[in-house]
Amino acid sequence: MPQPARQRKQGFYLNGRSVSLCFMARTAGSHSDITGPRIRAAALRLFAQNGYAAVSMRQIAAEVGVQVGALYNYTPDKQSLLYTLMEEHMATLLTAWREAPKGLSPLERLEAFTRFHIRFNLERADAVFISYMELRNLTGENFAAIEAQRRAYETALEGILSEGVRAGAFRVQDPKVASLALIAMLTGVNTWYRAGGRLSLEDVQTIYWDMARQMVAADLGGSSLGTGAQQGT
Amino acid sequence: MPQPARQRKQGFYLNGRSVSLCFMARTAGSHSDITGPRIRAAALRLFAQNGYAAVSMRQIAAEVGVQVGALYNYTPDKQSLLYTLMEEHMATLLTAWREAPKGLSPLERLEAFTRFHIRFNLERADAVFISYMELRNLTGENFAAIEAQRRAYETALEGILSEGVRAGAFRVQDPKVASLALIAMLTGVNTWYRAGGRLSLEDVQTIYWDMARQMVAADLGGSSLGTGAQQGT
DNA sequence: GTCTATAGATCGATAGAC
DNA sequence: GTCTATCGATCTATAGAC
């Protein structure tokens, strides 16, 4: 796939596509077909760091290395950019959880959920932060769409808890409330966990699983406890 | 305490002070010595609803019924206004908890904390929302001050958990992490609870206390369970 | 203590050249 | 597809009259 020398001098190739390096000066007429993703990545980082309302389109453009007018080739307006970030995050979350292994007991599914949620959210801290800090900046229609995705995720956990109660494995007074409480507890990890600190990711997952298991008053059963080797997610 | 007829026509008296009604037109030279509190109340509501960065000083002034210039008699700048709201909220929280009854067992103190936290936070939803959504809008110095208050509150709970572990009443693997998890769980109530819904405040407090108690694997002991009458906080 | 007026900066979004 | 230039609106904060 031959490329003009000028472009080859400016960037490199990734999967057969010409990629401009982010620190290079850009000139009128230079193109990159990954500008869209780079705009979203820059917006994600800036929105998470400074808040949607406090970030200007000019700041986003500067981070990408283009002028502000160029952004509007990729988004009709600032609000749609925010919505896209949230929608993609929530869709990825739902898809990833639906790919979790099937045929497990309620206790095993709850452990899988606990470990999955912690890992998934820590790996996407900016998107998680935005997805519940900036809800009020969505239009009514966009807000409803994100809320539906969030509710679907909560309902998945509620199903696990309800099934565990039916099977006599859990003691949970109100599965709906318990699912919200559990998710809030797990998501809270993002506010304090930092890689390289006192606890590893695996440590944190195990500690939270221990608390979650006790919270639903599940017997130890054949499952894991304490520091032992666990399956992870 | 005689007052000019003109003022008596415009407002009413509260604790011997002349109070202007919020919907009345204000004219140059009319005064109110509760303008400061009313500015903070308006800012609290608007910051919670729209976000600090999205709210203009003109909006706050309009809500109070003054012109924008008047605000600067009560705050040196917008950021100090935000900080004052957060600081007062956290100080009230710490003071209120320190007034909790003494001489209780760890189990009783944990129940008191659980019920106190839920009630206190639901009664101040706007301040709670702001106090962790707008932390990034504080200057470094102000941020450190709020963080210290938050840490003091977390440490209070950690102390309860540690003491319960020492006494053999709780099974908690990591009291520090457990305190953060518990606070995140309890604060999460604010995101979904609405008065007049399926559950009363008392219902919610009891459900969360049940979960918290199981989470620390506390025996039922002589304390309460389920729907029974409890002390509240 | 509140007003009016304004300085000085920045914003989102668009138009048209290339 | 990106640039430059710009419109019209809005912002924080201040100055000075009353």
Coordinates of C-alpha atoms (C1' of nucleotides) in Angstrom, one line a residue:
Chain A
M1 CA 0.0 0.0 0.0
P2 CA 2.2 2.8 -1.3
Q3 CA 2.1 6.2 0.4
P4 CA 3.5 9.6 -0.6
A5 CA 6.8 10.2 0.9
R6 CA 5.6 13.3 2.7
Q7 CA 3.1 11.3 4.7
R8 CA 5.5 8.6 5.4
K9 CA 7.8 11.2 6.9
Q10 CA 5.1 12.5 9.2
G11 CA 3.9 9.3 10.8
F12 CA 3.9 5.5 10.9
Y13 CA 1.7 2.7 9.8
L14 CA -0.7 0.8 12.0
N15 CA -2.8 -2.0 10.5
G16 CA -2.1 -0.6 7.0
R17 CA -3.3 2.9 7.9
S18 CA -1.2 6.0 8.0
V19 CA -1.0 7.4 11.6
S20 CA 0.1 10.9 12.4
L21 CA 2.1 11.2 15.6
C22 CA 0.2 13.4 18.1
F23 CA 3.1 15.8 18.8
M24 CA 3.7 16.7 15.2
A25 CA 2.6 20.0 13.7
R26 CA -0.3 19.5 11.4
T27 CA -0.9 21.5 8.2
A28 CA -4.0 22.2 6.2
G29 CA -4.9 19.3 4.0
S30 CA -3.1 16.6 6.1
H31 CA -5.5 13.9 6.9
S32 CA -5.8 11.1 9.4
D33 CA -8.7 8.7 9.5
I34 CA -8.2 8.1 13.2
T35 CA -8.9 11.7 14.1
G36 CA -12.4 10.7 15.3
P37 CA -11.1 8.3 17.9
R38 CA -8.4 10.7 19.0
I39 CA -11.0 13.4 19.5
R40 CA -13.0 11.1 21.7
A41 CA -10.0 10.1 23.7
A42 CA -9.0 13.7 24.3
A43 CA -12.5 14.6 25.2
L44 CA -12.8 11.7 27.6
R45 CA -9.6 12.7 29.4
L46 CA -10.4 16.4 29.6
F47 CA -14.0 15.9 30.6
A48 CA -13.0 13.5 33.4
Q49 CA -10.3 15.9 34.6
N50 CA -12.0 19.2 34.4
G51 CA -15.7 18.5 33.9
Y52 CA -17.8 18.8 30.7
A53 CA -18.9 22.4 31.3
A54 CA -15.4 23.6 32.1
V55 CA -13.8 22.1 28.9
S56 CA -13.9 24.1 25.7
M57 CA -13.9 22.7 22.2
R58 CA -10.7 24.6 21.7
Q59 CA -9.0 22.7 24.5
I60 CA -10.0 19.4 22.9
A61 CA -8.8 20.5 19.5
A62 CA -5.5 21.6 21.0
E63 CA -5.0 18.2 22.7
V64 CA -5.6 16.4 19.4
G65 CA -3.5 18.9 17.5
V66 CA -6.1 20.4 15.2
Q67 CA -8.0 23.6 15.1
V68 CA -11.4 23.9 16.6
G69 CA -13.3 23.9 13.3
A70 CA -12.1 20.5 12.5
L71 CA -13.9 18.9 15.4
Y72 CA -17.2 19.6 13.8
N73 CA -16.4 17.1 11.0
Y74 CA -16.8 14.4 13.7
T75 CA -19.5 15.7 16.0
P76 CA -22.5 17.9 15.4
D77 CA -22.0 19.6 18.7
K78 CA -20.3 19.3 22.1
Q79 CA -23.2 17.6 23.8
S80 CA -23.3 14.8 21.2
L81 CA -19.6 14.2 21.9
L82 CA -20.4 13.7 25.6
Y83 CA -23.3 11.4 24.8
T84 CA -21.2 9.2 22.5
L85 CA -18.6 8.7 25.2
M86 CA -21.2 7.6 27.7
E87 CA -23.1 5.4 25.3
E88 CA -20.0 3.6 24.1
H89 CA -18.9 3.0 27.7
M90 CA -22.2 1.6 28.8
A91 CA -22.5 -0.5 25.7
T92 CA -19.0 -2.0 26.3
L93 CA -19.9 -2.7 29.9
L94 CA -23.1 -4.5 29.0
T95 CA -21.4 -6.5 26.2
A96 CA -18.5 -7.5 28.4
W97 CA -20.7 -8.7 31.2
R98 CA -22.9 -10.7 28.8
E99 CA -19.9 -12.5 27.7
A100 CA -19.3 -13.8 31.2
P101 CA -19.3 -17.6 31.6
K102 CA -22.7 -19.3 31.9
G103 CA -24.0 -22.1 33.9
L104 CA -22.7 -21.0 37.2
S105 CA -24.3 -21.1 40.7
P106 CA -25.6 -17.8 42.1
L107 CA -22.6 -17.7 44.4
E108 CA -20.2 -18.1 41.6
R109 CA -22.0 -15.6 39.4
L110 CA -21.9 -13.1 42.3
E111 CA -18.2 -13.6 42.7
A112 CA -17.7 -13.2 38.9
F113 CA -19.8 -10.0 38.9
T114 CA -17.8 -8.6 41.8
R115 CA -14.5 -9.2 40.3
F116 CA -15.6 -8.2 36.8
H117 CA -17.1 -4.9 38.0
I118 CA -14.0 -3.8 39.9
R119 CA -11.6 -4.7 37.1
F120 CA -13.7 -3.3 34.3
N121 CA -14.2 0.0 36.1
L122 CA -10.7 0.5 37.2
E123 CA -9.5 0.0 33.7
R124 CA -11.8 2.7 32.5
A125 CA -11.7 5.2 35.3
D126 CA -12.3 8.3 33.1
A127 CA -15.3 6.8 31.4
V128 CA -16.8 5.6 34.7
F129 CA -16.3 9.0 36.2
I130 CA -17.9 10.9 33.3
S131 CA -20.8 8.4 33.1
Y132 CA -22.2 9.4 36.4
M133 CA -20.8 12.9 36.9
E134 CA -22.1 14.4 33.7
L135 CA -25.5 12.8 33.4
R136 CA -27.1 16.2 34.0
N137 CA -25.5 17.6 30.9
L138 CA -27.4 15.2 28.6
T139 CA -30.5 16.2 26.8
G140 CA -33.7 14.4 28.0
E141 CA -33.6 11.9 25.1
N142 CA -29.9 11.1 25.6
F143 CA -30.3 10.9 29.3
A144 CA -33.1 8.3 29.0
A145 CA -30.9 6.1 26.7
I146 CA -28.0 6.1 29.2
E147 CA -30.4 5.5 32.1
A148 CA -31.8 2.4 30.3
Q149 CA -28.4 0.9 29.9
R150 CA -27.5 1.6 33.5
R151 CA -30.8 0.0 34.6
A152 CA -30.1 -3.1 32.5
Y153 CA -26.8 -3.6 34.3
E154 CA -28.4 -3.1 37.7
T155 CA -31.1 -5.6 36.8
A156 CA -28.5 -8.2 35.8
L157 CA -27.1 -8.1 39.4
E158 CA -30.6 -8.0 40.9
G159 CA -31.3 -11.2 39.0
I160 CA -28.3 -12.9 40.5
L161 CA -29.4 -11.9 44.0
S162 CA -33.0 -12.9 43.5
E163 CA -32.0 -16.3 42.1
G164 CA -29.7 -16.8 45.1
V165 CA -32.5 -16.0 47.5
R166 CA -34.8 -18.4 45.7
A167 CA -32.2 -21.1 45.9
G168 CA -31.7 -20.5 49.6
A169 CA -28.1 -19.5 49.0
F170 CA -28.4 -15.9 50.0
R171 CA -30.2 -14.0 52.7
V172 CA -31.1 -10.7 51.2
Q173 CA -34.0 -8.6 52.4
D174 CA -34.5 -6.5 49.2
P175 CA -32.7 -7.7 46.1
K176 CA -33.4 -4.4 44.2
V177 CA -31.9 -2.2 47.0
A178 CA -29.1 -4.7 47.6
S179 CA -28.1 -4.6 43.9
L180 CA -27.9 -0.8 44.1
A181 CA -26.0 -0.9 47.3
L182 CA -23.5 -3.5 46.0
I183 CA -22.8 -1.6 42.8
A184 CA -22.3 1.6 44.8
M185 CA -19.9 -0.2 47.1
L186 CA -17.9 -1.7 44.2
T187 CA -17.8 1.5 42.1
G188 CA -16.4 3.3 45.1
V189 CA -13.1 1.5 44.6
N190 CA -12.4 4.0 41.8
T191 CA -12.3 6.9 44.2
W192 CA -9.4 5.6 46.2
Y193 CA -7.5 2.7 44.5
R194 CA -4.2 3.6 42.9
A195 CA -2.0 1.0 41.2
G196 CA 1.3 0.6 43.1
G197 CA -0.3 1.2 46.5
R198 CA -0.7 -1.1 49.5
L199 CA -3.0 -3.5 47.7
S200 CA -2.9 -5.1 44.3
L201 CA -5.9 -5.4 42.0
E202 CA -6.2 -9.0 43.0
D203 CA -6.1 -8.1 46.7
V204 CA -8.9 -5.5 46.2
Q205 CA -11.0 -7.9 44.3
T206 CA -10.6 -10.5 47.0
I207 CA -11.4 -8.1 49.8
Y208 CA -14.5 -6.8 48.2
W209 CA -15.6 -10.3 47.3
D210 CA -15.3 -11.3 50.9
M211 CA -17.4 -8.3 51.9
A212 CA -20.0 -9.0 49.2
R213 CA -20.3 -12.6 50.2
Q214 CA -20.8 -11.8 53.8
M215 CA -23.3 -9.1 52.8
V216 CA -25.5 -11.6 51.2
A217 CA -24.9 -13.9 54.1
A218 CA -23.7 -16.7 51.8
D219 CA -22.2 -19.8 53.4
L220 CA -18.6 -20.4 52.3
G221 CA -19.8 -23.4 50.4
G222 CA -17.3 -24.9 48.0
S223 CA -16.1 -21.5 47.0
S224 CA -13.1 -19.5 48.0
L225 CA -12.3 -17.5 51.1
G226 CA -9.7 -15.1 52.3
T227 CA -6.4 -14.9 50.4
G228 CA -6.8 -18.1 48.4
A229 CA -6.4 -18.5 44.7
Q230 CA -9.6 -17.5 42.9
Q231 CA -10.6 -17.5 39.3
G232 CA -10.6 -13.8 38.6
T233 CA -12.6 -12.4 35.7
Chain B
M1 CA -38.4 47.0 68.3
P2 CA -40.1 49.6 66.1
Q3 CA -39.5 49.4 62.4
P4 CA -40.3 51.9 59.6
A5 CA -43.6 51.2 57.9
R6 CA -42.0 50.8 54.6
Q7 CA -39.9 47.9 55.7
R8 CA -42.8 46.3 57.5
K9 CA -44.8 46.4 54.3
Q10 CA -42.0 44.6 52.3
G11 CA -41.2 41.7 54.6
F12 CA -41.7 40.0 57.9
Y13 CA -39.8 39.6 61.1
L14 CA -37.7 36.6 62.1
N15 CA -35.8 36.6 65.4
G16 CA -36.2 40.3 65.5
R17 CA -34.6 40.8 62.1
S18 CA -36.3 42.3 59.1
V19 CA -36.6 39.7 56.3
S20 CA -37.3 40.5 52.7
L21 CA -39.5 38.1 50.9
C22 CA -37.7 36.4 48.0
F23 CA -40.2 37.2 45.3
M24 CA -40.2 40.9 46.0
A25 CA -38.6 43.4 43.7
R26 CA -35.5 44.9 45.3
T27 CA -34.4 48.5 44.9
A28 CA -31.1 50.2 45.3
G29 CA -30.5 50.9 49.0
S30 CA -32.8 48.2 50.4
H31 CA -30.9 46.0 52.7
S32 CA -31.2 42.6 54.2
D33 CA -28.7 41.1 56.6
I34 CA -29.6 37.6 55.5
T35 CA -28.5 38.1 51.9
G36 CA -25.4 36.1 52.6
P37 CA -27.2 33.0 53.7
R38 CA -29.6 33.4 50.8
I39 CA -26.8 33.6 48.3
R40 CA -25.3 30.4 49.7
A41 CA -28.7 28.7 49.5
A42 CA -29.2 29.7 45.9
A43 CA -25.6 28.7 45.0
L44 CA -26.1 25.3 46.7
R45 CA -29.2 24.6 44.8
L46 CA -27.9 25.8 41.4
F47 CA -24.5 24.1 41.7
A48 CA -26.2 20.8 42.6
Q49 CA -28.6 21.1 39.7
N50 CA -26.4 22.4 36.9
G51 CA -22.8 22.0 38.1
Y52 CA -20.4 24.6 39.4
A53 CA -18.8 25.4 36.1
A54 CA -22.2 25.7 34.3
V55 CA -23.7 28.2 36.8
S56 CA -23.0 31.9 36.4
M57 CA -22.8 34.5 39.1
R58 CA -25.7 36.2 37.3
Q59 CA -27.9 33.1 37.7
I60 CA -27.2 33.1 41.4
A61 CA -27.9 36.8 41.7
A62 CA -31.1 36.4 39.8
E63 CA -32.2 33.5 42.1
V64 CA -31.6 35.7 45.2
G65 CA -33.1 38.8 43.6
V66 CA -30.1 41.1 43.4
Q67 CA -27.8 42.2 40.7
V68 CA -24.5 40.4 40.1
G69 CA -22.3 43.0 41.6
A70 CA -23.9 42.6 45.0
L71 CA -22.7 39.1 45.3
Y72 CA -19.1 40.3 45.7
N73 CA -20.0 41.9 49.0
Y74 CA -20.3 38.4 50.4
T75 CA -17.7 36.3 48.6
P76 CA -14.4 37.4 47.1
D77 CA -15.0 35.1 44.1
K78 CA -17.0 32.2 42.8
Q79 CA -14.6 29.6 43.9
S80 CA -14.6 30.7 47.6
L81 CA -18.4 30.5 47.5
L82 CA -18.1 26.8 46.5
Y83 CA -15.5 26.1 49.1
T84 CA -17.6 27.7 51.8
L85 CA -20.6 25.5 50.9
M86 CA -18.4 22.4 51.1
E87 CA -16.6 23.3 54.3
E88 CA -19.8 24.2 56.1
H89 CA -21.3 20.9 55.0
M90 CA -18.4 18.8 56.2
A91 CA -18.1 20.7 59.4
T92 CA -21.8 20.1 60.1
L93 CA -21.4 16.4 59.3
L94 CA -18.5 16.0 61.7
T95 CA -20.1 17.9 64.5
A96 CA -23.3 16.0 64.2
W97 CA -21.6 12.7 64.3
R98 CA -19.5 13.7 67.3
E99 CA -22.7 14.4 69.2
A100 CA -23.7 10.8 68.8
P101 CA -24.3 8.9 72.0
K102 CA -21.3 7.5 73.7
G103 CA -20.6 4.3 75.6
L104 CA -22.1 1.9 73.0
S105 CA -20.8 -1.4 71.8
P106 CA -19.2 -1.6 68.4
L107 CA -22.3 -3.2 67.0
E108 CA -24.5 -0.4 68.4
R109 CA -22.1 2.2 67.2
L110 CA -22.1 0.7 63.7
E111 CA -25.9 0.7 63.7
A112 CA -25.9 4.3 64.8
F113 CA -23.5 5.3 62.1
T114 CA -25.4 3.6 59.4
R115 CA -28.7 5.2 60.4
F116 CA -27.1 8.6 61.0
H117 CA -25.3 8.6 57.6
I118 CA -28.3 7.8 55.6
R119 CA -30.6 10.3 57.3
F120 CA -28.1 13.1 57.4
N121 CA -27.1 12.7 53.8
L122 CA -30.7 12.4 52.5
E123 CA -31.6 15.6 54.4
R124 CA -28.8 17.5 52.6
A125 CA -28.8 15.9 49.2
D126 CA -27.6 19.1 47.4
A127 CA -24.6 19.6 49.7
V128 CA -23.7 15.9 49.6
F129 CA -23.8 16.0 45.8
I130 CA -21.7 19.1 45.5
S131 CA -19.2 17.9 48.1
Y132 CA -18.0 15.1 45.9
M133 CA -18.9 16.2 42.4
E134 CA -17.1 19.5 42.6
L135 CA -13.9 18.6 44.4
R136 CA -11.9 19.2 41.3
N137 CA -13.0 22.9 41.2
L138 CA -11.3 23.6 44.5
T139 CA -7.8 25.2 44.6
G140 CA -5.1 23.0 46.0
E141 CA -5.3 24.5 49.4
N142 CA -9.1 24.4 49.7
F143 CA -9.1 20.8 48.3
A144 CA -6.7 19.7 51.0
A145 CA -8.9 21.2 53.8
I146 CA -12.0 19.3 52.5
E147 CA -10.1 16.1 52.1
A148 CA -8.9 16.3 55.7
Q149 CA -12.5 16.6 56.9
R150 CA -13.6 13.7 54.7
R151 CA -10.7 11.6 56.0
A152 CA -11.7 12.4 59.6
Y153 CA -15.2 11.0 59.0
E154 CA -13.9 7.9 57.3
T155 CA -11.5 7.3 60.2
A156 CA -14.3 7.5 62.6
L157 CA -16.0 4.6 60.9
E158 CA -12.7 2.7 60.6
G159 CA -12.3 3.0 64.3
I160 CA -15.7 1.4 64.9
L161 CA -14.8 -1.5 62.7
S162 CA -11.3 -2.0 64.1
E163 CA -12.7 -2.0 67.6
G164 CA -15.3 -4.5 66.6
V165 CA -12.6 -6.7 65.2
R166 CA -10.5 -6.5 68.3
A167 CA -13.6 -7.3 70.4
G168 CA -14.3 -10.4 68.3
A169 CA -17.7 -8.9 67.3
F170 CA -16.9 -8.3 63.6
R171 CA -15.2 -10.3 60.9
V172 CA -13.6 -7.7 58.7
Q173 CA -10.5 -8.4 56.6
D174 CA -9.4 -4.8 56.1
P175 CA -11.1 -2.2 58.2
K176 CA -9.7 0.7 56.2
V177 CA -11.1 -0.6 52.9
A178 CA -14.3 -1.8 54.6
S179 CA -14.9 1.8 55.9
L180 CA -14.6 3.2 52.4
A181 CA -16.8 0.4 51.0
L182 CA -19.5 1.0 53.7
I183 CA -19.6 4.8 53.2
A184 CA -19.8 4.4 49.4
M185 CA -22.7 1.9 49.9
L186 CA -24.6 4.2 52.3
T187 CA -24.0 7.4 50.3
G188 CA -25.4 5.6 47.2
V189 CA -28.8 5.9 48.8
N190 CA -28.9 9.5 47.6
T191 CA -28.8 8.5 44.0
W192 CA -32.1 6.6 44.1
Y193 CA -34.1 7.3 47.2
R194 CA -37.1 9.6 46.8
A195 CA -39.6 10.4 49.5
G196 CA -43.0 9.0 48.8
G197 CA -41.7 5.9 47.0
R198 CA -42.0 2.3 47.9
L199 CA -39.8 2.6 51.0
S200 CA -39.9 5.0 53.9
L201 CA -36.7 6.5 55.3
E202 CA -37.1 4.0 58.2
D203 CA -37.4 1.1 55.8
V204 CA -34.2 2.2 54.0
Q205 CA -32.3 2.6 57.2
T206 CA -33.3 -0.8 58.4
I207 CA -32.5 -2.5 55.1
Y208 CA -29.1 -1.0 54.9
W209 CA -28.4 -1.7 58.5
D210 CA -29.2 -5.4 57.8
M211 CA -26.8 -5.4 54.9
A212 CA -24.1 -3.6 56.9
R213 CA -24.5 -6.0 59.8
Q214 CA -24.1 -9.0 57.6
M215 CA -21.2 -7.4 55.8
V216 CA -19.2 -7.3 59.0
A217 CA -20.5 -10.8 59.8
A218 CA -21.8 -9.6 63.1
D219 CA -23.9 -12.0 65.1
L220 CA -27.4 -10.8 65.8
G221 CA -26.5 -10.5 69.5
G222 CA -28.9 -8.5 71.6
S223 CA -29.5 -6.0 68.9
S224 CA -32.3 -5.5 66.5
L225 CA -33.1 -7.3 63.3
G226 CA -35.6 -6.9 60.4
T227 CA -38.5 -4.6 60.9
G228 CA -38.3 -4.1 64.7
A229 CA -38.3 -0.8 66.5
Q230 CA -34.8 0.7 66.5
Q231 CA -33.4 3.8 68.1
G232 CA -32.8 5.8 65.0
T233 CA -30.4 8.7 65.0
Chain C
dG1 C1' -25.2 47.3 50.4
dT2 C1' -27.0 47.6 46.0
dC3 C1' -27.1 49.5 41.7
dT4 C1' -25.4 50.3 36.6
dA5 C1' -21.9 49.9 33.3
dT6 C1' -18.1 47.9 31.5
dA7 C1' -13.5 45.9 30.8
dG8 C1' -11.4 42.0 29.0
dA9 C1' -11.6 37.4 28.0
dT10 C1' -13.6 33.2 26.2
dC11 C1' -17.2 30.5 24.6
dG12 C1' -19.9 27.3 20.8
dA13 C1' -20.7 27.1 16.3
dT14 C1' -20.4 28.5 11.3
dA15 C1' -18.6 30.2 6.6
dG16 C1' -15.6 29.8 3.1
dA17 C1' -10.7 29.2 1.3
dC18 C1' -7.7 25.4 0.1
Chain D
dG1 C1' -10.7 17.2 6.1
dT2 C1' -8.4 21.1 8.0
dC3 C1' -7.6 25.8 8.0
dT4 C1' -8.5 30.9 9.3
dA5 C1' -11.6 34.3 10.6
dT6 C1' -15.5 35.7 12.8
dC7 C1' -20.3 36.3 14.8
dG8 C1' -23.0 36.9 18.7
dA9 C1' -23.4 35.6 23.2
dT10 C1' -21.8 35.1 27.8
dC11 C1' -18.6 35.0 31.4
dT12 C1' -16.0 36.9 36.0
dA13 C1' -14.8 40.6 38.3
dT14 C1' -14.3 45.6 39.1
dA15 C1' -15.4 50.8 39.3
dG16 C1' -18.0 54.3 40.8
dA17 C1' -22.8 56.5 41.7
dC18 C1' -26.2 56.5 45.2

